[in-house]
Tab-separated table of C-alpha atoms and ligand atoms in Angstrom:
chain	number	residue	atom	x	y	z
A	1	UNK	CA	123.931	106.451	106.516
A	2	UNK	CA	125.378	107.389	103.068
A	3	UNK	CA	122.788	109.616	101.403
A	4	UNK	CA	122.638	107.918	98.048
A	5	UNK	CA	122.178	104.352	99.446
A	6	UNK	CA	118.670	102.900	99.029
A	7	UNK	CA	116.931	100.355	101.200
A	8	UNK	CA	117.499	96.695	100.184
A	9	UNK	CA	113.824	96.037	100.932
A	10	UNK	CA	112.605	98.237	98.037
A	11	UNK	CA	113.756	96.002	95.296
A	12	UNK	CA	112.201	93.000	93.747
A	13	UNK	CA	114.248	89.810	93.312
A	14	UNK	CA	114.599	90.272	89.506
A	15	UNK	CA	115.697	93.845	90.049
A	16	UNK	CA	118.226	92.646	92.596
A	17	UNK	CA	119.505	89.884	90.308
A	18	UNK	CA	119.895	92.430	87.463
A	19	UNK	CA	121.905	94.638	89.903
A	20	UNK	CA	124.245	91.582	90.638
A	21	UNK	CA	124.623	90.573	86.989
A	22	UNK	CA	125.319	94.166	85.841
A	23	UNK	CA	128.265	94.213	88.181
A	24	UNK	CA	129.510	90.903	86.647
A	25	UNK	CA	128.944	88.831	89.747
A	26	UNK	CA	127.517	85.313	89.360
A	27	UNK	CA	123.718	85.528	89.791
A	28	UNK	CA	123.828	82.705	92.421
A	29	UNK	CA	124.864	85.445	94.936
A	30	UNK	CA	121.409	86.974	94.565
A	31	UNK	CA	119.756	83.946	96.095
A	32	UNK	CA	122.324	83.658	98.868
A	33	UNK	CA	121.866	87.327	99.906
A	34	UNK	CA	118.116	87.221	99.493
A	35	UNK	CA	117.811	84.145	101.776
A	36	UNK	CA	120.265	85.524	104.345
A	37	UNK	CA	118.357	88.733	104.753
A	38	UNK	CA	114.790	87.509	104.543
A	39	UNK	CA	115.027	83.981	106.005
A	40	UNK	CA	117.779	84.473	108.595
A	41	UNK	CA	117.250	88.117	109.391
A	42	UNK	CA	120.940	88.976	108.431
A	43	UNK	CA	121.378	92.698	109.129
A	44	UNK	CA	124.959	93.106	107.749
A	45	UNK	CA	126.314	92.142	104.246
A	46	UNK	CA	129.770	91.454	105.667
A	47	UNK	CA	128.277	88.646	107.805
A	48	UNK	CA	127.014	86.665	104.779
A	49	UNK	CA	129.382	83.782	104.171
A	50	UNK	CA	130.878	83.052	100.759
A	51	UNK	CA	130.414	86.478	99.235
A	52	UNK	CA	133.432	88.071	97.410
A	53	UNK	CA	134.930	91.022	99.298
A	54	UNK	CA	134.313	93.259	96.222
A	55	UNK	CA	130.625	92.339	96.242
A	56	UNK	CA	130.274	93.031	99.869
A	57	UNK	CA	131.791	96.563	99.305
A	58	UNK	CA	129.477	97.217	96.386
A	59	UNK	CA	126.441	96.188	98.428
A	60	UNK	CA	127.455	98.257	101.363
A	61	UNK	CA	127.823	101.263	98.960
A	62	UNK	CA	124.420	100.783	97.417
A	63	UNK	CA	122.022	99.437	100.060
A	64	UNK	CA	121.191	99.596	103.699
A	65	UNK	CA	119.590	96.718	105.565
A	66	UNK	CA	118.114	98.539	108.592
A	67	UNK	CA	114.343	98.334	108.997
A	68	UNK	CA	112.558	101.532	110.198
A	69	UNK	CA	113.279	101.602	113.879
A	70	UNK	CA	110.534	100.511	116.380
A	71	UNK	CA	109.473	103.344	118.552
A	72	UNK	CA	106.926	101.369	120.520
A	73	UNK	CA	105.442	97.840	120.811
A	74	UNK	CA	102.289	96.993	122.617
A	75	UNK	CA	100.674	93.583	123.376
A	76	UNK	CA	96.955	92.961	123.929
A	77	UNK	CA	96.202	91.289	127.236
A	78	UNK	CA	94.877	88.242	125.527
A	79	UNK	CA	98.203	87.676	123.719
A	80	UNK	CA	96.760	87.501	120.251
A	81	UNK	CA	97.437	90.999	118.990
A	82	UNK	CA	100.640	93.074	118.914
A	83	UNK	CA	100.892	96.567	117.741
A	84	UNK	CA	104.256	98.093	116.453
A	85	UNK	CA	104.999	101.781	115.989
A	86	UNK	CA	107.569	102.310	113.266
A	87	UNK	CA	109.614	105.601	112.975
A	88	UNK	CA	110.080	106.732	109.447
A	89	UNK	CA	112.619	109.143	107.846
A	90	UNK	CA	111.124	112.572	108.002
A	91	UNK	CA	109.730	112.020	111.559
A	92	UNK	CA	106.438	110.333	110.687
A	93	UNK	CA	105.336	107.217	112.467
A	94	UNK	CA	103.132	104.410	111.185
A	95	UNK	CA	101.648	101.261	112.941
A	96	UNK	CA	101.385	97.682	111.964
A	97	UNK	CA	99.606	94.903	113.740
A	98	UNK	CA	100.389	91.105	114.166
A	99	UNK	CA	97.239	89.177	114.614
A	100	UNK	CA	96.812	85.508	115.564
A	101	UNK	CA	93.367	84.247	114.569
A	102	UNK	CA	92.464	80.594	114.794
A	103	UNK	CA	96.005	79.267	114.206
A	104	UNK	CA	96.701	81.805	111.367
A	105	UNK	CA	99.101	84.658	111.613
A	106	UNK	CA	98.325	87.914	109.698
A	107	UNK	CA	100.158	91.110	109.373
A	108	UNK	CA	98.045	94.244	109.005
A	109	UNK	CA	100.291	97.001	107.536
A	110	UNK	CA	100.089	100.728	106.762
A	111	UNK	CA	100.516	102.210	103.197
A	112	UNK	CA	100.557	105.890	104.115
A	113	UNK	CA	101.400	108.027	107.088
A	114	UNK	CA	97.974	109.531	107.860
A	115	UNK	CA	95.302	109.430	105.191
A	116	UNK	CA	93.815	111.959	102.824
A	117	UNK	CA	90.265	110.380	102.563
A	118	UNK	CA	88.908	111.759	105.953
A	119	UNK	CA	86.342	109.093	106.878
A	120	UNK	CA	84.784	110.622	109.948
A	121	UNK	CA	85.007	107.511	112.278
A	122	UNK	CA	88.641	106.581	111.474
A	123	UNK	CA	91.577	107.728	113.660
A	124	UNK	CA	93.922	107.785	110.663
A	125	UNK	CA	91.506	109.926	108.715
A	126	UNK	CA	91.063	112.274	111.652
A	127	UNK	CA	94.800	113.105	111.695
A	128	UNK	CA	95.015	113.991	107.912
A	129	UNK	CA	97.575	113.022	105.338
A	130	UNK	CA	101.417	113.232	105.883
A	131	UNK	CA	102.918	111.213	103.079
A	132	UNK	CA	102.963	108.085	101.066
A	133	UNK	CA	105.114	105.210	102.296
A	134	UNK	CA	107.812	103.783	99.947
A	135	UNK	CA	107.668	100.167	98.885
A	136	UNK	CA	110.621	99.519	101.292
A	137	UNK	CA	108.725	101.064	104.140
A	138	UNK	CA	105.751	98.824	103.458
A	139	UNK	CA	107.871	95.709	103.007
A	140	UNK	CA	109.747	96.669	106.213
A	141	UNK	CA	106.577	96.362	108.371
A	142	UNK	CA	105.887	92.840	106.905
A	143	UNK	CA	109.530	91.764	107.424
A	144	UNK	CA	109.409	92.887	111.044
A	145	UNK	CA	106.333	90.850	111.676
A	146	UNK	CA	107.762	87.824	109.771
A	147	UNK	CA	110.927	88.087	111.899
A	148	UNK	CA	108.982	88.133	115.095
A	149	UNK	CA	106.950	85.016	113.958
A	150	UNK	CA	110.122	83.151	112.854
A	151	UNK	CA	111.819	84.164	116.162
A	152	UNK	CA	114.611	86.047	114.516
A	153	UNK	CA	113.671	89.471	115.877
A	154	UNK	CA	113.866	90.540	119.479
A	155	UNK	CA	110.609	89.275	120.641
A	156	UNK	CA	110.460	89.780	124.404
A	157	UNK	CA	108.887	87.576	127.028
A	158	UNK	CA	105.371	88.303	125.947
A	159	UNK	CA	105.945	86.386	122.695
A	160	UNK	CA	106.625	83.258	124.652
A	161	UNK	CA	103.409	83.935	126.586
A	162	UNK	CA	101.424	84.560	123.380
A	163	UNK	CA	102.981	81.513	121.695
A	164	UNK	CA	102.079	79.401	124.631
A	165	UNK	CA	98.478	80.245	124.010
A	166	UNK	CA	98.582	78.658	120.572
A	167	UNK	CA	99.290	74.947	120.187
A	168	UNK	CA	100.835	75.670	116.718
A	169	UNK	CA	103.168	78.405	117.903
A	170	UNK	CA	106.373	76.496	117.025
A	171	UNK	CA	105.343	75.900	113.469
A	172	UNK	CA	103.768	79.304	112.906
A	173	UNK	CA	104.563	81.205	109.810
A	174	UNK	CA	103.215	84.495	108.626
A	175	UNK	CA	100.622	83.602	106.056
A	176	UNK	CA	98.555	86.525	105.256
A	177	UNK	CA	99.062	90.295	104.745
A	178	UNK	CA	96.156	92.792	104.844
A	179	UNK	CA	96.659	96.320	103.673
A	180	UNK	CA	94.127	97.636	106.205
A	181	UNK	CA	96.460	99.709	108.427
A	182	UNK	CA	96.996	103.414	108.173
A	183	UNK	CA	96.243	104.964	104.695
A	184	UNK	CA	94.525	104.235	101.508
A	185	UNK	CA	96.536	101.659	99.536
A	186	UNK	CA	95.001	102.538	96.175
A	187	UNK	CA	96.075	106.141	96.698
A	188	UNK	CA	99.657	104.785	96.761
A	189	UNK	CA	99.270	102.216	94.084
A	190	UNK	CA	102.691	101.753	92.631
A	191	UNK	CA	104.507	101.445	95.916
A	192	UNK	CA	101.908	99.000	97.208
A	193	UNK	CA	102.310	96.778	94.106
A	194	UNK	CA	106.126	96.967	94.243
A	195	UNK	CA	105.936	95.841	97.917
A	196	UNK	CA	103.687	92.854	97.012
A	197	UNK	CA	106.112	91.956	94.232
A	198	UNK	CA	109.085	92.040	96.659
A	199	UNK	CA	107.253	89.997	99.335
A	200	UNK	CA	105.822	87.284	97.096
A	201	UNK	CA	109.120	86.096	95.816
A	202	UNK	CA	110.312	82.511	96.909
A	203	UNK	CA	113.276	82.210	99.246
A	204	UNK	CA	112.149	85.369	101.046
A	205	UNK	CA	109.017	86.266	102.932
A	206	UNK	CA	107.308	84.269	100.069
A	207	UNK	CA	103.658	85.357	100.583
A	208	UNK	CA	101.866	84.615	97.377
A	209	UNK	CA	99.798	87.502	95.905
A	210	UNK	CA	96.574	85.495	96.697
A	211	UNK	CA	97.484	85.874	100.372
A	212	UNK	CA	97.284	89.642	100.261
A	213	UNK	CA	94.045	91.574	100.871
A	214	UNK	CA	93.891	95.217	99.957
A	215	UNK	CA	91.145	97.340	101.489
A	216	UNK	CA	90.046	100.412	99.682
A	217	UNK	CA	87.730	103.259	100.602
A	218	UNK	CA	86.556	103.081	96.959
A	219	UNK	CA	89.169	104.647	94.698
A	220	UNK	CA	87.478	103.846	91.450
A	221	UNK	CA	90.463	104.256	89.069
A	222	UNK	CA	92.536	102.065	91.407
A	223	UNK	CA	89.922	99.312	91.422
A	224	UNK	CA	89.816	99.274	87.638
A	225	UNK	CA	93.605	99.291	87.408
A	226	UNK	CA	93.681	96.354	89.961
A	227	UNK	CA	91.143	94.421	87.906
A	228	UNK	CA	93.503	94.617	84.948
A	229	UNK	CA	96.601	93.447	86.950
A	230	UNK	CA	98.057	89.924	86.723
A	231	UNK	CA	98.351	89.752	90.539
A	232	UNK	CA	95.528	87.823	92.171
A	233	UNK	CA	95.303	89.962	95.328
A	234	UNK	CA	91.911	90.027	97.193
A	235	UNK	CA	89.994	93.172	97.280
A	236	UNK	CA	87.892	94.555	100.059
A	237	UNK	CA	85.818	97.654	99.538
A	238	UNK	CA	84.628	99.834	102.518
A	239	UNK	CA	81.052	100.530	101.897
A	240	UNK	CA	79.425	101.680	105.185
A	241	UNK	CA	76.230	103.086	103.541
A	242	UNK	CA	73.974	102.014	100.670
A	243	UNK	CA	73.002	105.454	99.330
A	244	UNK	CA	75.245	108.084	97.868
A	245	UNK	CA	74.068	110.738	100.342
A	246	UNK	CA	74.611	108.688	103.494
A	247	UNK	CA	77.912	107.355	102.225
A	248	UNK	CA	79.279	110.803	101.376
A	249	UNK	CA	78.460	111.962	105.036
A	250	UNK	CA	80.709	109.119	106.420
A	251	UNK	CA	83.196	108.846	103.759
A	252	UNK	CA	84.019	112.163	102.017
A	253	UNK	CA	85.866	110.413	99.210
A	254	UNK	CA	82.465	109.288	97.936
A	255	UNK	CA	82.016	112.758	96.551
A	256	UNK	CA	84.961	112.129	94.179
A	257	UNK	CA	83.904	108.510	93.428
A	258	UNK	CA	80.094	108.237	93.707
A	259	UNK	CA	78.362	105.026	94.722
A	260	UNK	CA	77.102	104.173	91.285
A	261	UNK	CA	80.559	104.501	89.748
A	262	UNK	CA	82.047	102.506	92.561
A	263	UNK	CA	79.517	99.599	92.120
A	264	UNK	CA	80.251	99.661	88.349
A	265	UNK	CA	83.965	99.393	89.002
A	266	UNK	CA	83.295	96.563	91.527
A	267	UNK	CA	81.219	94.633	88.859
A	268	UNK	CA	84.047	95.197	86.341
A	269	UNK	CA	86.614	93.812	88.856
A	270	UNK	CA	84.399	90.709	89.587
A	271	UNK	CA	83.864	90.010	85.907
A	272	UNK	CA	87.459	90.633	84.877
A	273	UNK	CA	88.961	88.667	87.732
A	274	UNK	CA	86.218	86.100	87.995
A	275	UNK	CA	86.285	86.459	91.826
A	276	UNK	CA	84.303	88.030	94.539
A	277	UNK	CA	84.819	91.134	96.669
A	278	UNK	CA	84.673	91.649	100.408
A	279	UNK	CA	82.493	94.577	101.374
A	280	UNK	CA	83.358	96.109	104.719
A	281	UNK	CA	80.593	97.817	106.761
A	282	UNK	CA	81.499	99.598	110.000
A	283	UNK	CA	78.340	99.203	112.102
A	284	UNK	CA	77.464	102.382	113.956
A	285	UNK	CA	74.576	102.179	116.375
A	286	UNK	CA	71.457	104.057	115.128
A	287	UNK	CA	73.382	105.299	111.988
A	288	UNK	CA	73.763	102.399	109.540
A	289	UNK	CA	72.656	99.247	111.451
A	290	UNK	CA	68.972	98.994	110.968
A	291	UNK	CA	67.122	96.179	109.169
A	292	UNK	CA	66.023	98.721	106.563
A	293	UNK	CA	69.653	99.579	105.883
A	294	UNK	CA	70.487	95.866	105.631
A	295	UNK	CA	67.720	95.461	102.988
A	296	UNK	CA	69.238	98.358	101.025
A	297	UNK	CA	72.656	96.632	101.145
A	298	UNK	CA	70.993	93.384	100.066
A	299	UNK	CA	69.437	95.140	97.057
A	300	UNK	CA	72.720	96.867	96.216
A	301	UNK	CA	74.913	93.699	96.292
A	302	UNK	CA	72.295	91.090	95.286
A	303	UNK	CA	73.642	88.850	92.453
A	304	UNK	CA	77.256	89.888	92.978
A	305	UNK	CA	79.865	87.574	94.253
A	306	UNK	CA	80.169	89.406	97.521
A	307	UNK	CA	80.834	88.764	101.166
A	308	UNK	CA	80.012	91.390	103.698
A	309	UNK	CA	82.435	92.008	106.690
A	310	UNK	CA	80.634	93.831	109.452
A	311	UNK	CA	82.863	95.724	111.792
A	312	UNK	CA	81.327	97.046	115.037
A	313	UNK	CA	82.626	100.615	115.413
A	314	UNK	CA	85.811	100.920	117.379
A	315	UNK	CA	86.238	103.916	119.532
A	316	UNK	CA	88.388	106.873	118.255
A	317	UNK	CA	88.871	110.198	119.878
A	318	UNK	CA	87.345	112.192	116.997
A	319	UNK	CA	83.993	110.481	116.624
A	320	UNK	CA	81.236	110.135	119.083
A	321	UNK	CA	79.232	107.148	117.667
A	322	UNK	CA	78.746	103.880	119.469
A	323	UNK	CA	79.233	100.348	118.154
A	324	UNK	CA	76.213	98.328	117.195
A	325	UNK	CA	74.967	95.781	119.837
A	326	UNK	CA	75.586	92.109	119.019
A	327	UNK	CA	71.820	91.461	118.631
A	328	UNK	CA	71.471	94.229	116.002
A	329	UNK	CA	74.569	92.815	114.111
A	330	UNK	CA	72.885	89.385	114.188
A	331	UNK	CA	69.597	90.863	112.738
A	332	UNK	CA	71.642	92.735	110.065
A	333	UNK	CA	73.274	89.460	109.097
A	334	UNK	CA	69.992	87.607	108.883
A	335	UNK	CA	68.605	90.163	106.396
A	336	UNK	CA	71.715	89.924	104.289
A	337	UNK	CA	71.236	86.165	104.254
A	338	UNK	CA	67.747	86.707	102.761
A	339	UNK	CA	69.575	88.138	99.706
A	340	UNK	CA	72.057	85.273	99.564
A	341	UNK	CA	74.847	87.421	100.940
A	342	UNK	CA	77.227	85.721	103.321
A	343	UNK	CA	78.578	87.865	106.090
A	344	UNK	CA	80.829	87.774	109.146
A	345	UNK	CA	81.097	90.010	112.159
A	346	UNK	CA	84.714	90.869	112.685
A	347	UNK	CA	86.112	89.645	116.025
A	348	UNK	CA	86.982	92.624	118.278
A	349	UNK	CA	90.681	92.112	119.001
A	350	UNK	CA	93.411	94.367	120.181
A	351	UNK	CA	91.004	97.056	121.303
A	352	UNK	CA	92.968	97.371	124.627
A	353	UNK	CA	95.964	98.516	122.684
A	354	UNK	CA	94.112	100.567	120.103
A	355	UNK	CA	94.926	98.040	117.356
A	356	UNK	CA	91.441	97.525	116.053
A	357	UNK	CA	90.246	98.583	112.609
A	358	UNK	CA	90.346	102.351	112.308
A	359	UNK	CA	92.174	102.948	115.549
A	360	UNK	CA	95.719	103.259	114.141
A	361	UNK	CA	96.950	106.770	114.488
A	362	UNK	CA	100.841	106.445	114.468
A	363	UNK	CA	102.149	109.398	116.292
A	364	UNK	CA	98.525	110.752	116.671
A	365	UNK	CA	96.507	110.999	119.766
A	366	UNK	CA	94.496	107.745	119.751
A	367	UNK	CA	96.776	105.924	122.012
A	368	UNK	CA	94.196	103.515	123.445
B	401	LIG	N1	91.931	102.913	103.753
B	401	LIG	C1	91.392	101.580	103.606
B	401	LIG	C2	92.052	100.564	104.457
B	401	LIG	C3	92.282	100.969	105.970
B	401	LIG	S1	90.961	101.046	107.038
B	401	LIG	C4	89.875	101.536	103.712
B	401	LIG	O1	89.337	102.579	104.112
B	401	LIG	O2	89.331	100.507	103.369
B	401	LIG	C5	90.419	99.392	107.255
B	401	LIG	C6	88.905	99.262	107.607
B	401	LIG	O3	88.623	99.688	108.914
B	401	LIG	C7	88.094	99.974	106.637
B	401	LIG	O4	87.003	99.193	106.257
B	401	LIG	C8	87.562	101.106	107.443
B	401	LIG	O5	86.352	101.670	107.022
B	401	LIG	C9	87.442	100.487	108.806
B	401	LIG	N2	87.260	101.418	109.903
B	401	LIG	C10	87.891	102.659	109.957
B	401	LIG	N3	87.631	103.247	111.168
B	401	LIG	C11	86.968	102.378	111.924
B	401	LIG	C12	86.450	102.289	113.206
B	401	LIG	N4	86.611	103.399	114.055
B	401	LIG	N5	85.790	101.296	113.638
B	401	LIG	C13	85.618	100.178	112.803
B	401	LIG	N6	86.154	100.096	111.589
B	401	LIG	C14	86.769	101.272	111.126
B	402	LIG	FE1	91.701	106.455	105.212
B	402	LIG	FE2	90.675	104.083	105.263
B	402	LIG	FE3	90.726	105.664	107.453
B	402	LIG	FE4	89.082	106.209	105.427
B	402	LIG	S1	88.990	104.387	106.765
B	402	LIG	S2	90.347	107.705	106.526
B	402	LIG	S3	90.298	105.653	103.707
B	402	LIG	S4	92.466	104.721	106.378
């Protein structure tokens, strides 16, 4: 690889068009190349028909088309979840997950190698922070999943098996992206926004900003910045406790951004965007799953445009807690309903390959 080349996947379509036009090539080539790479999975500029030789050379000198190599791929026994381990420059590894839920295909991708936020029950937090991902590395994970779904990446026999389980498999498209993999997306704000900009453009992966959901531990300045953005991404906020003291014990980042400041930023977001927020709540038996706790959540969120996503704790090697029982989760939901708060209990999928929420550890030890 020539040292000063950059990844093709880090640039937005307008940036790429400007690159073409600056070199005095007709701008129509931007669309041809974009479609070849994103829609047909082309991996070499010289294979793209109709490009002038001089343009091919210029492209080869400036960009590389390789995605971060896959170090491992694991498929859940039910065929609905696949986990990919991507090797990054510098030796770090991150994971992404392809999920099929009720006919919809979603990619869950990482924004950082490791995480600096240190939530006690999270495998990524347990391993500490290595580095931010570039926009190209975030885009690369989505492009990989998109190619698997389109059938233009080496998919292996298990894809056919998983596909056979879904009547819509032949017409499947990647529809949604959730930034809920490894890392804290609002701690890597610019790269995440650049990646969304690359991915939303037509003739490519073409996933509109409204099909992205970004989950944050509660980085208050990032929530405020997101509220002021033109991009209509959905916001999920990881709450886990309804008092500052209990929250800080589970989520150390709460010491930097206390609960009252977080709630103020959430209200600012709702008012500014005129849309609701998903609040995530990892249910840990005997810790934050009592009816009293649910009443406290109800009082905290009452009157807000909020939906609560309850996630029964997934096992990780560094935290001893147990997941809430289904009956307690139901009771929790019933209390939230008294406050007019809709809630869901997240389906437990991919646990057999450690692809559940909070289980992604890259090269770490939580190998499921
Ligand atoms: N850093 C972001 C996004 C990644 S984590 C955030 O914290 O929101 C995605 C979700 O999984 C978060 O709600 C997180 O709290 C939750 N989670 C982490 N570890 C978990 C575990 N062991 N079991 C269940 N959910 C977990
Ligand atoms: Fe980081 Fe999110 Fe895990 Fe907390 S839950 S350590 S913020 S990835």
